[in-house]
Structures are given as structure tokens and as C-alpha cells.
Tab-separated table of C-alpha atoms and ligand atoms in Angstrom:
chain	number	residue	atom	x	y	z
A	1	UNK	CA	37.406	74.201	-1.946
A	2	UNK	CA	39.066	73.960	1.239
A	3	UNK	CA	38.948	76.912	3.814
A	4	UNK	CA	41.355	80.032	2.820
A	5	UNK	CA	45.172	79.761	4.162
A	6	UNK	CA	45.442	81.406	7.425
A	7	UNK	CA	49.074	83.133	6.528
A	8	UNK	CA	49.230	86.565	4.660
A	9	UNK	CA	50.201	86.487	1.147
A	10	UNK	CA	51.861	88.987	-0.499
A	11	UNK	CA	51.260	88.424	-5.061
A	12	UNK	CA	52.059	92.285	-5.660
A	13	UNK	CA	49.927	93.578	-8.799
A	14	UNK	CA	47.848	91.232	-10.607
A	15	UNK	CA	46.905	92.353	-14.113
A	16	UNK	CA	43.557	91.355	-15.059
A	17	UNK	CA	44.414	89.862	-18.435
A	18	UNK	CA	41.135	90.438	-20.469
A	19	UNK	CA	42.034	94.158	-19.687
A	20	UNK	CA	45.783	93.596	-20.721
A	21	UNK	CA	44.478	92.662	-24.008
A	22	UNK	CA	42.163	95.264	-24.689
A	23	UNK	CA	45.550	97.429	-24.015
A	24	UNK	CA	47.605	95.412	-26.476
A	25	UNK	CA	50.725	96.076	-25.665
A	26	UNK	CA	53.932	95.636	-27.731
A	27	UNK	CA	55.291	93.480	-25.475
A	28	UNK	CA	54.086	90.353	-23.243
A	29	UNK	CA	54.514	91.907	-19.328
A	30	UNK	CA	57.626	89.792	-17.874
A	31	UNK	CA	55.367	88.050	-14.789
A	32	UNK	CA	53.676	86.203	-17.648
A	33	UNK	CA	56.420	85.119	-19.789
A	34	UNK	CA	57.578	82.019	-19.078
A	35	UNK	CA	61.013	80.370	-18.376
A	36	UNK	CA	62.431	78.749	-21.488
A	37	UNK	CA	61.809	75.435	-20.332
A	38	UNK	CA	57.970	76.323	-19.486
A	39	UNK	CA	57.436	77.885	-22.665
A	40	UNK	CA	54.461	75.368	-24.322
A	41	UNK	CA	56.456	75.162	-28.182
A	42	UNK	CA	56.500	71.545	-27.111
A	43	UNK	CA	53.173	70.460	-28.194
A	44	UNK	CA	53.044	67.943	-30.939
A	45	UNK	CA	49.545	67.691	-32.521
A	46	UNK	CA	49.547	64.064	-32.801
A	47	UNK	CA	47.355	62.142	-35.112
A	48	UNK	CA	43.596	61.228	-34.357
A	49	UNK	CA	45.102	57.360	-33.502
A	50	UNK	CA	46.283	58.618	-30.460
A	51	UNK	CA	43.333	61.325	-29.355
A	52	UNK	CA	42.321	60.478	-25.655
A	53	UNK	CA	39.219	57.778	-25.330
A	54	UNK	CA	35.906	58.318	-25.651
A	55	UNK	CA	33.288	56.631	-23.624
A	56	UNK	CA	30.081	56.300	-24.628
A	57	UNK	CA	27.677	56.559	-21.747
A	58	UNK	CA	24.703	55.408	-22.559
A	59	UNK	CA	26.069	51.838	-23.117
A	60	UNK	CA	26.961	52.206	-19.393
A	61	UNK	CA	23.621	53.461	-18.520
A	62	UNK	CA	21.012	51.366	-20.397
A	63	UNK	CA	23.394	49.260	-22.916
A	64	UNK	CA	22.725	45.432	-23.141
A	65	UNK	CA	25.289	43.501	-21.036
A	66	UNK	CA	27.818	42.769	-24.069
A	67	UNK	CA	27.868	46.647	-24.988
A	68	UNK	CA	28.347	47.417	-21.384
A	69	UNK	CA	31.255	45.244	-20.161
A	70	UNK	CA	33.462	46.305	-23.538
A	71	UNK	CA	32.442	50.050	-22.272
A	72	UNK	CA	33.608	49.206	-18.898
A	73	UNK	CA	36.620	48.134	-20.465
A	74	UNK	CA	37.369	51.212	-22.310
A	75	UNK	CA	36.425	52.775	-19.131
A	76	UNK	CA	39.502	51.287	-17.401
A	77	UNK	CA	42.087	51.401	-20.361
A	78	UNK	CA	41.199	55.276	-20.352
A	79	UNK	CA	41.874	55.425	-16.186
A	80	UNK	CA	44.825	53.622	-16.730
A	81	UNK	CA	46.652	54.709	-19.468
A	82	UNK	CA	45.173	58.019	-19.654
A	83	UNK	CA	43.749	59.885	-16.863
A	84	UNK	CA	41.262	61.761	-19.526
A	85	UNK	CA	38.648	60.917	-21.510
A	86	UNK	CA	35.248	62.693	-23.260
A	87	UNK	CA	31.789	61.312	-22.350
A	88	UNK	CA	29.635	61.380	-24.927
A	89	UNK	CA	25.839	60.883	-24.707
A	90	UNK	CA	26.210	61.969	-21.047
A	91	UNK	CA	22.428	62.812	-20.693
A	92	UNK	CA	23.013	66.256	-19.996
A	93	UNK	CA	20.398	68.339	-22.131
A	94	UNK	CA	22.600	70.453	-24.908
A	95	UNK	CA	20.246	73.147	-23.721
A	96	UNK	CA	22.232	73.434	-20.046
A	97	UNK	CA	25.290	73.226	-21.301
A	98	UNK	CA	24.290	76.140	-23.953
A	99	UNK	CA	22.911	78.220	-20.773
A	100	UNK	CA	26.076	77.227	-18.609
A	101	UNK	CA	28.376	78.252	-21.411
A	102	UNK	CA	26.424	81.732	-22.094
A	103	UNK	CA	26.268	82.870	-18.686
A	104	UNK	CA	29.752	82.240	-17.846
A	105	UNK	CA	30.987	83.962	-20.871
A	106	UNK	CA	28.115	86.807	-20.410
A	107	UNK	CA	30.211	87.379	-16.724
A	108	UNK	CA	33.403	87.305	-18.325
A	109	UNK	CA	32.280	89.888	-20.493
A	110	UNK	CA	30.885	92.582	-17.959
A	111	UNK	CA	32.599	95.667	-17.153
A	112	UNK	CA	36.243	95.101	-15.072
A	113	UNK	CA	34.598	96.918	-11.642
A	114	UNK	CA	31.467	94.791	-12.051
A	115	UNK	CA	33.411	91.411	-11.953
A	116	UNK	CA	35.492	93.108	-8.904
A	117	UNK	CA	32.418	93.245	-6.732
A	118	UNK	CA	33.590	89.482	-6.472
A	119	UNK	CA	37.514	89.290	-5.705
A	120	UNK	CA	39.007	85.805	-5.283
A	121	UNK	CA	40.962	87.661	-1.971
A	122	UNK	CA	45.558	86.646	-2.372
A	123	UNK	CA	45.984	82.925	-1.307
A	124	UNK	CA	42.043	82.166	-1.616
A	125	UNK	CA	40.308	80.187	-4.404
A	126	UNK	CA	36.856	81.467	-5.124
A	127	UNK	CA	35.810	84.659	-6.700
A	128	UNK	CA	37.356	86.560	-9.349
A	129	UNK	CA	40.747	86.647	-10.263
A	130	UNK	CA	44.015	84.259	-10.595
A	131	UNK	CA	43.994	81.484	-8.005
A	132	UNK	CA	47.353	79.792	-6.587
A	133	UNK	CA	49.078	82.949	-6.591
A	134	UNK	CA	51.631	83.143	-3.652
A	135	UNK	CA	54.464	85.276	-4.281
A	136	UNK	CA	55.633	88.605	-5.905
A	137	UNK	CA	57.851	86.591	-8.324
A	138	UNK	CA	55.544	83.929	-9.803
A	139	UNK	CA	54.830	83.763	-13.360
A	140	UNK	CA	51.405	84.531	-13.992
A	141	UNK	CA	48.930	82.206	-16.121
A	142	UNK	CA	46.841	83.629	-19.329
A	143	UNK	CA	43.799	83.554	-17.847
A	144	UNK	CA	40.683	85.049	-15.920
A	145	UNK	CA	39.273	82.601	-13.664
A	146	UNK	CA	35.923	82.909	-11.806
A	147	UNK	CA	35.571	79.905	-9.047
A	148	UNK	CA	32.883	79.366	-7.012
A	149	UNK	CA	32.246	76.853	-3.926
A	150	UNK	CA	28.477	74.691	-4.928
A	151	UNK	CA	28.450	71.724	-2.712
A	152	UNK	CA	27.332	71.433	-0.346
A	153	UNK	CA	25.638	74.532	0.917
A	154	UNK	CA	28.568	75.384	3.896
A	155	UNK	CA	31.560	76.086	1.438
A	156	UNK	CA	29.870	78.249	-0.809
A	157	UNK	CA	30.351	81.960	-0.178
A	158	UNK	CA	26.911	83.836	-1.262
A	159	UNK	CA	28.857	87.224	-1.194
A	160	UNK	CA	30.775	86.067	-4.584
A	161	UNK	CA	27.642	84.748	-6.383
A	162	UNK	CA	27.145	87.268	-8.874
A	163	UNK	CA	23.933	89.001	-9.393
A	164	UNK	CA	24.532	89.506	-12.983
A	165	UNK	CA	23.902	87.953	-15.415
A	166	UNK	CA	20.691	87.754	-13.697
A	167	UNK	CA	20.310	83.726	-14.431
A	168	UNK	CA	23.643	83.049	-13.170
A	169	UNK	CA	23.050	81.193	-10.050
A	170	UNK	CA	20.157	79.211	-11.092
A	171	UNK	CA	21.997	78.147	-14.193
A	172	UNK	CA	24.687	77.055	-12.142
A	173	UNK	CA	22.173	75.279	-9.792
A	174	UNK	CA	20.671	73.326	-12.535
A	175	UNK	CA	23.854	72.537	-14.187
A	176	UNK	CA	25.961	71.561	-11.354
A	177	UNK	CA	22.945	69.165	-9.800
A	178	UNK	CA	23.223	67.811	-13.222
A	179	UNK	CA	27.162	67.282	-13.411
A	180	UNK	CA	27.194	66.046	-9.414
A	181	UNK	CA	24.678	63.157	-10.827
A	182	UNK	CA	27.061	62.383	-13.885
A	183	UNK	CA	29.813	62.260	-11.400
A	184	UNK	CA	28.462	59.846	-9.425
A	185	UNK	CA	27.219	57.197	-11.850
A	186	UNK	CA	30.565	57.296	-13.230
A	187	UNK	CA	32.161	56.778	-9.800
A	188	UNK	CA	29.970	53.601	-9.999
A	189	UNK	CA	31.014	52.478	-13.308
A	190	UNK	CA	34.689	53.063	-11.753
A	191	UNK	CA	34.060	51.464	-8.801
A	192	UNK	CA	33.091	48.382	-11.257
A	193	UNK	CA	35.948	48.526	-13.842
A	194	UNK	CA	38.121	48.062	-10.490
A	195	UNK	CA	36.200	44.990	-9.612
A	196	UNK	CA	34.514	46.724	-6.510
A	197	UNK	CA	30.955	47.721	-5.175
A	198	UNK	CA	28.944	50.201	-7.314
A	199	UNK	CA	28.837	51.998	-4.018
A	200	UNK	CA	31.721	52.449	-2.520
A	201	UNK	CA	33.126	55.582	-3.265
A	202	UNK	CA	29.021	56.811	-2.480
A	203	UNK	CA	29.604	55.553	0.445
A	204	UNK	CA	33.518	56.837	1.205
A	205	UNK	CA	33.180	60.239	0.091
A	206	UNK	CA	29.882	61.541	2.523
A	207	UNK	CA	28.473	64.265	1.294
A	208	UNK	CA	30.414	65.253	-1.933
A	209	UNK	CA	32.448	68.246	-2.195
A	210	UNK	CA	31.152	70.274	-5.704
A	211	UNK	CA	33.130	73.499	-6.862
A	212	UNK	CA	33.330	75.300	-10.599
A	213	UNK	CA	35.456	77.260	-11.627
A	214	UNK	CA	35.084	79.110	-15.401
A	215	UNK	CA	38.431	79.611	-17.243
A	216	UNK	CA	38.655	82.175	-19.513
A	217	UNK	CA	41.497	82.189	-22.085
A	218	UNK	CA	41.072	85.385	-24.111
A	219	UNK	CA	43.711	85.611	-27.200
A	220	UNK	CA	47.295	86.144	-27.186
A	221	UNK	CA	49.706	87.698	-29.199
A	222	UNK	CA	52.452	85.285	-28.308
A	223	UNK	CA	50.948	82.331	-27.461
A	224	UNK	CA	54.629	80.813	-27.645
A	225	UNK	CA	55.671	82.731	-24.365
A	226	UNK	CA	52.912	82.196	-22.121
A	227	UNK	CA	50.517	79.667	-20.780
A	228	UNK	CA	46.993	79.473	-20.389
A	229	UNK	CA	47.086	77.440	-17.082
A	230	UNK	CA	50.547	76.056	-15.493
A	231	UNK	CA	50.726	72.213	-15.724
A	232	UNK	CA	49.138	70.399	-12.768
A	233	UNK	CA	46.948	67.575	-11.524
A	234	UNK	CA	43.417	68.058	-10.187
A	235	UNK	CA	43.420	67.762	-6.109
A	236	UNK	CA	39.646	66.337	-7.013
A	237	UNK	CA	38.148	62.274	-7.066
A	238	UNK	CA	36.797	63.631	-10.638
A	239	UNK	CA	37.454	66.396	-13.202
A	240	UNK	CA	34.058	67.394	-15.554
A	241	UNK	CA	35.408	70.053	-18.004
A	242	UNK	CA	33.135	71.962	-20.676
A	243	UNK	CA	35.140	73.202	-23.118
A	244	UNK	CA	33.115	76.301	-24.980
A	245	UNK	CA	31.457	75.838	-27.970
A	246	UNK	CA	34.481	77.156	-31.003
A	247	UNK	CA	37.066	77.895	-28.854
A	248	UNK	CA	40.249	77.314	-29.637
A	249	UNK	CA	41.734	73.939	-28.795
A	250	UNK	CA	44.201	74.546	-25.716
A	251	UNK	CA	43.662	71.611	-23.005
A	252	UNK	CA	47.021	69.348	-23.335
A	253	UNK	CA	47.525	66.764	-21.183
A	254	UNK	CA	51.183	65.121	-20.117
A	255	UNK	CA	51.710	61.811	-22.117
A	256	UNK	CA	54.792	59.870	-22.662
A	257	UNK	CA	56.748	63.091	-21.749
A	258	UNK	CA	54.754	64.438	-24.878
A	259	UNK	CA	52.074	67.470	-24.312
A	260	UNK	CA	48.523	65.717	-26.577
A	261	UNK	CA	46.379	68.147	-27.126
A	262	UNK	CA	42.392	67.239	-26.380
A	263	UNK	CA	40.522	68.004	-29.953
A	264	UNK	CA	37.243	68.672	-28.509
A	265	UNK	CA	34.270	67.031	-29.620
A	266	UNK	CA	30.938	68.685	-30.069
A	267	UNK	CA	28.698	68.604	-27.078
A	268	UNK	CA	31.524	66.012	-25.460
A	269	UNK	CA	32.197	66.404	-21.615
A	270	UNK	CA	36.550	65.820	-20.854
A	271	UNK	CA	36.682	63.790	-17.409
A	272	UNK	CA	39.337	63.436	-15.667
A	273	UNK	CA	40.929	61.594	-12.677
A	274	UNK	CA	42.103	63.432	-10.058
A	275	UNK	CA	44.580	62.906	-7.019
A	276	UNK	CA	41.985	61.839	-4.667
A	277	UNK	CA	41.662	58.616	-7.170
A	278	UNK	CA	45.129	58.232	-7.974
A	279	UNK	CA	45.586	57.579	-4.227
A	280	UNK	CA	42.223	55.474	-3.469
A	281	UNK	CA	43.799	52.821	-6.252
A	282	UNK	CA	47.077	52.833	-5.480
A	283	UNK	CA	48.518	55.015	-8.625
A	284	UNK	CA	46.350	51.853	-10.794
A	285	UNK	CA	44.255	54.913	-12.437
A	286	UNK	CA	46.086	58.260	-12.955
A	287	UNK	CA	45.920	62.027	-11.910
A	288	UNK	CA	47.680	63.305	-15.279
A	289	UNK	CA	49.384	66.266	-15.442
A	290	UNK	CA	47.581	68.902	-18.128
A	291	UNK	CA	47.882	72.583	-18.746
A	292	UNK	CA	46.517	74.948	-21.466
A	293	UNK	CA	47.945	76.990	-23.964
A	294	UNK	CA	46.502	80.062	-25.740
A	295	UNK	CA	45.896	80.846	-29.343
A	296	UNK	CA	46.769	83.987	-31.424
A	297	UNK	CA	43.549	84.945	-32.015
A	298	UNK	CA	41.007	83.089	-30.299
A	299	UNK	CA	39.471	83.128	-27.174
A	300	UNK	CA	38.677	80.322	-25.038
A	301	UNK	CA	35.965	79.416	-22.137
A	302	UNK	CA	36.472	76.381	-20.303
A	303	UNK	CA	33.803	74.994	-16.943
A	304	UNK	CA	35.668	72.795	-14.619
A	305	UNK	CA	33.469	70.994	-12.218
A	306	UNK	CA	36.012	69.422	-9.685
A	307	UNK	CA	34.085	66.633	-7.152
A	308	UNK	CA	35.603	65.639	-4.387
A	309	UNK	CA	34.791	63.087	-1.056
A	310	UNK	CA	33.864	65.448	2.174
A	311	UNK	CA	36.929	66.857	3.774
A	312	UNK	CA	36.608	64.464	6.894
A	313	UNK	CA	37.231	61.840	4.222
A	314	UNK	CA	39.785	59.391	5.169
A	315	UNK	CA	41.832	58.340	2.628
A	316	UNK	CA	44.236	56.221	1.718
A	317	UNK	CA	44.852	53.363	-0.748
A	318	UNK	CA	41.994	50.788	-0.866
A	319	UNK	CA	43.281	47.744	0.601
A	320	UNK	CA	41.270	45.339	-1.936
A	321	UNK	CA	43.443	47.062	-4.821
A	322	UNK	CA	46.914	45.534	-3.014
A	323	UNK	CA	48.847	43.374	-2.563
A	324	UNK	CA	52.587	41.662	-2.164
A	325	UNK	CA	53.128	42.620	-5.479
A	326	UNK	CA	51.647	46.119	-5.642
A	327	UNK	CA	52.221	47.414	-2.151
A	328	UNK	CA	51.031	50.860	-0.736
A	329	UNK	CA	52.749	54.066	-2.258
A	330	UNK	CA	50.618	57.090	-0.099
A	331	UNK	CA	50.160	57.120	3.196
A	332	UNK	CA	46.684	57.581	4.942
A	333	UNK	CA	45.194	61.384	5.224
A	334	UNK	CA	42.860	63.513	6.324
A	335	UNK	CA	41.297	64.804	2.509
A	336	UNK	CA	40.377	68.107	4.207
A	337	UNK	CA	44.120	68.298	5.272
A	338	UNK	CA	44.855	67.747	0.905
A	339	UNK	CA	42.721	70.276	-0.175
A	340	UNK	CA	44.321	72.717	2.391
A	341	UNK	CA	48.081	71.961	0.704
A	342	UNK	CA	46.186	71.676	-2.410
A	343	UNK	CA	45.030	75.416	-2.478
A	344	UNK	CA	47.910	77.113	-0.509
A	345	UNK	CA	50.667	76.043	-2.826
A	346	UNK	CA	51.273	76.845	-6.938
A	347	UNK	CA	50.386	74.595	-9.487
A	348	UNK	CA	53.620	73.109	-10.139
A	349	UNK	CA	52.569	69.467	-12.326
A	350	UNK	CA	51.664	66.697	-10.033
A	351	UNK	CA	54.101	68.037	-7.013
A	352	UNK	CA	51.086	68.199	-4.626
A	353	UNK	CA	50.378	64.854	-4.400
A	354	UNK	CA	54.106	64.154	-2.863
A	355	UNK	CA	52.068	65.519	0.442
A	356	UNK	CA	50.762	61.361	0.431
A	357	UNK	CA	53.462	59.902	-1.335
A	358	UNK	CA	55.279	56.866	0.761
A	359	UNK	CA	58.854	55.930	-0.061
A	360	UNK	CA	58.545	51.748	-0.620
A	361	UNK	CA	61.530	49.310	0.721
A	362	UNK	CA	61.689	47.275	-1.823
A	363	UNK	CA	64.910	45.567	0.252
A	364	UNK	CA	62.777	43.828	3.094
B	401	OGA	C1	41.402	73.154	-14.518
B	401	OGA	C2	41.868	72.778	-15.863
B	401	OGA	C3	41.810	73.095	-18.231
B	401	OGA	C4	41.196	73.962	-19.260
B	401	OGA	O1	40.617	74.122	-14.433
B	401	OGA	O2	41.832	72.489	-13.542
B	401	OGA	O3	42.687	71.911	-15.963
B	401	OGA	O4	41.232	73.557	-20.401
B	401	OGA	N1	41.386	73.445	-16.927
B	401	OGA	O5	40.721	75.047	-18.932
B	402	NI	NI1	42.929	70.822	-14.115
């Protein structure tokens, strides 16, 4: 999470939408009710043939060499033609992500004033509250966020690390030193499935950047007008998302011009690539769009772990992945410079990433 925008940003009132629901009122308040075209009665639950991959990572890990190249195959149909997948056998103890899950939703639960003591301030993105909020007249998403920077030590902001529920930080500790490590083996295996060094994105990104930030969804009476979280890409390298143990399902991800939703699997992980990937392969493995809807009468808890290179980070599109025939589309950057657009502008689908985007001359 990049440093806060330096402008003043006026989002007028904010309704803190676990509290809107304990209200219940009659009607849905206008800043979250969505533009006709917005609205997510889109979605087409499509059948299990087409549910987003699943890799398996132990045959990454400690497979025999047949079971691993056809997993690094899968790996790179999923980056390319998906963007998403679920990890399973990830090697992260079910008890972590129990504890992760619990104390987030524990938080989300505590009194309005207590969750207060740690505001996410207008135009910044960690604390409590609605990030990428800029303006009086934006619609407003379904959700209670609570984002927090982890890695490493100089972004994080000890003021907003709650003191209850009192295991809080070290559960995050333990879980996000766990996630960091999942991230980067699977960097590895990407690096791989593009016919690279295990190492190079280790070696590219410095000292990682590591945030979280804990979505919660609660219930809605018409899930038809609202959304959960407005369609966008991740500004991230990688996405690790824990979707809570029987929430609703409400992740949908942008394929084919057709919203898929992601049935989650027990005890599965949902990775995703983000921008910072899209650019380092030249578009080869997608940042796709996703958003989440609500449910009637459900809640719904998600853990985003978003993992990023350090913001001096130059990037850029790997010049191993082109050639005459696939020729650079984004322009060299500054990733600092990214996450700084990244977090001072809406989510608005995959419209940040036109910050790197290069217009080709196909003529010449
Ligand atoms: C995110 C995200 C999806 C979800 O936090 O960036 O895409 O299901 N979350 O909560
Ligand atoms: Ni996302």
C-alpha cells in the first residue's frame, strides 16, 4: 500500500454498512444503488465444466517430474486464459486459516466505536472503512473493509493494528509469513511455466510488498441493486484470497464478457494475477477483472493478501517474453509510481492499468 494521496478528498457521509443493516431500512440508500448497467443481474452460474482451474500444489512442490510438468501446465493455461485459480494442498495448516478467519470476523463483529479507533482516513487505504472513495457522488460498495499494511515493517501503520481481538496481530503475523512464502514459490513455478529462472521475480521485486485487507459482505436485502465490491483488477504481482468458511458464494470474475462466479472449495486458496504480472509478461498472463455480489441472507468474509515487488521496482515488460511478433504494449514505470494511481483513483474494471498501457504502430 502505497503512501496516502497528498490532495484533500472530500466522500461526504459514509454509512458503515454492517450498521445500515442492523437498521434495515425499507429502502436501499441511493449512494449504494447502482446504475442500471452496474447492477450484477448479469451473472450466469455456469456449469462446473467451466469453474476456474485448480492447481494442485503439492505436485509442484514434491511431485515426481511427470506430475509436475502437467501441473506446470495447468499452471499456465490458468494464467493465460484465466487470471484465477484455487490452490489446493497449499501447505498452509487448516488451523491458520481457521484462526485468520475467526479473528477477522471476531473484529468485524465488535462494537461500531471500537472498530473506529482504526479509521481508514478519505483517499487512504488502511484501517477501517471503504477504500477508493473519492467523491461525494460515487456509488458506494456493500461492504466493510479492514486493510492493513504487513510487509515489510515501514508501510505498516501500528496505530491501526487493533488491540482486540487480543490475538489479532500475531494471527496475522503467522498467517501472512505463511501466505508471503506461498506467494513466492508460486512466483517460481510462474517464473517456470514462462520458460524463465525460478528466481527472477525473487530477484526483481526486492523486498516484497505484503498488505491484507478483510472484506466483509454482511447480507442484503436487494442483492440485485448493489454490489459487494465494484469490478476491478488487483494493482498486485499476486492475489491470495480466503474466502470464509459458509459464506455465500459472491467472487465473480470477468470472462468472455460473462460474470463466472468462483464456487469455493473447502480449505482452497483463489490466486490471482494482478497488474504488476500482466505487465512483466507482456498481457501473456492476465489481471482479470472480478467484483462481488451479495446474497439475501448471508454474510460473507473474504482475506485478500495482495503481494507486490518493492515500490522502487522497475517495471516493464520482460524482454525475454518479446518479440517481432508480440511487441511491447506498457511502457516502463516506477511500481511505487502504480500503486500511487492505483490507490488514489476508484475501482473502475481494469482502467488503472491504462497508466502503462503503450499505443503499438502496427503500420511501421
Ligand atoms: C479484493 C477482491 C474479492 C472478494 O479484495 O481485491 O477482489 O471476494 N476481493 O472479496
Ligand atoms: Ni481484487
Amino acid at each position: 500500500m502505497a503512501p496516502a494521496p497528498i490532495f484533500p478528498v472530500k466522500v461526504g457521509h459514509i454509512d458503515d454498512v454492517q450498521e445500515l443493516r442492523k437498521a434495515k431500512p425499507t429502502t436501499i440508500p441511493e449512494r449504494f444503488v447502482r446504475d442500471l448497467t452496474e447492477r450484477p443481474t448479469m451473472a450466469t452460474a455456469l456449469s462446473s465444466a467451466t469453474d476456474i482451474p485448480i492447481i494442485n500444489f503439492s505436485k509442484l512442490i514434491k511431485g515426481n517430474p511427470d506430475e509436475f510438468h502437467s501441473e506446470i501446465l495447468n499452471l499456465t493455461t490458468a494464467c493465460e486464459q484465466w487470471g484465477f485459480f484455487q490452490v489446493i494442498n497449499h501447505e498452509i495448516d487448516l488451523s491458520l486459516l481457521e484462526s485468520i478467519e475467526k479473528v477477522a470476523k471476531d473484529f468485524f463483529m465488535l462494537p461500531l466505536e471500537e472498530k473506529q479507533k482504526y479509521p481508514m482516513a478519505p483517499g487512504t487505504v488502511q484501517g477501517y472503512g471503504q477504500a477508493f472513495v473519492f467523491s461525494e457522488n460515487q456509488k458506494l460498495d456493500w461492504c466493510n473493509m479492514f486493510a492493513l499494511g504487513v510487509e515489510p515493517h515501514c508501510i505498516r501503520n501500528p496505530k491501526l493494528w487493533p488491540a482486540e481481538p487480543a490475538e489479532f496481530s500475531q494471527t496475522l503475523e503467522n498467517y501472512s509469513s505463511r501466505v508471503r512464502k506461498l506467494c513466492e514459490n508460486l512466483l517460481k513455478y510462474i517464473a517456470m511455466s514462462l520458460g524463465l529462472k525460478g528466481d527472477v521475480f525473487e530477484k526483481m521485486f526486492g523486498v516484497a510488498v505484503q498488505a491484507v485487507r478483510m472484506n466483509y459482505y454482511p447480507p442484503c436485502s436487494r442483492p440485485d441493486l448493489v454490489l459487494g465490491l465494484s469490478p476491478h483488477s488487483d494493482g498486485s504481482a499476486l492475489t491470495v484470497l480466503q474466502q470464509g468458511k459458509g459464506s455465500s458464494v459472491g467472487l465473480q470474475i470477468l470472462k468472455n464478457n460473462t460474470w463466472v462466479p468462483v464456487q469455493p472449495i473447502a480449505n482452497a486458496l483463489v490466486v490471482n494475477i494482478g497488474d504488476t504480472m500482466e505487465v512483466l509478461t507482456n498481457g501473456r498472463y492476465k489481471s482479470v477483472e472480478h467484483r462481488a455480489v451479495t446474497h439475501r441472507e448471508k454474510d460473507r468474509l473474504s482475506i485478500a493478501t495482495f503481494y507486490a515487488p518493492d515500490y522502487e521496482t522497475e517495471l516493464g515488460p520482460m524482454p525475454e517474453l518479446l518479440d517481432e511478433n508480440n511487441l511491447c504494449k506498457y511502457r516502463r514505470y516506477n511500481h511505487g509510481e502504480y500503486s500511487k494511481h492505483y490507490v488514489t483513483n476508484k475501482l473502475q474494471g481494469k482502467k488503472t492499468l491504462d497508466f502503462a498501457k503503450i499505443e503499438i504502430d502496427y503500420s511501421t
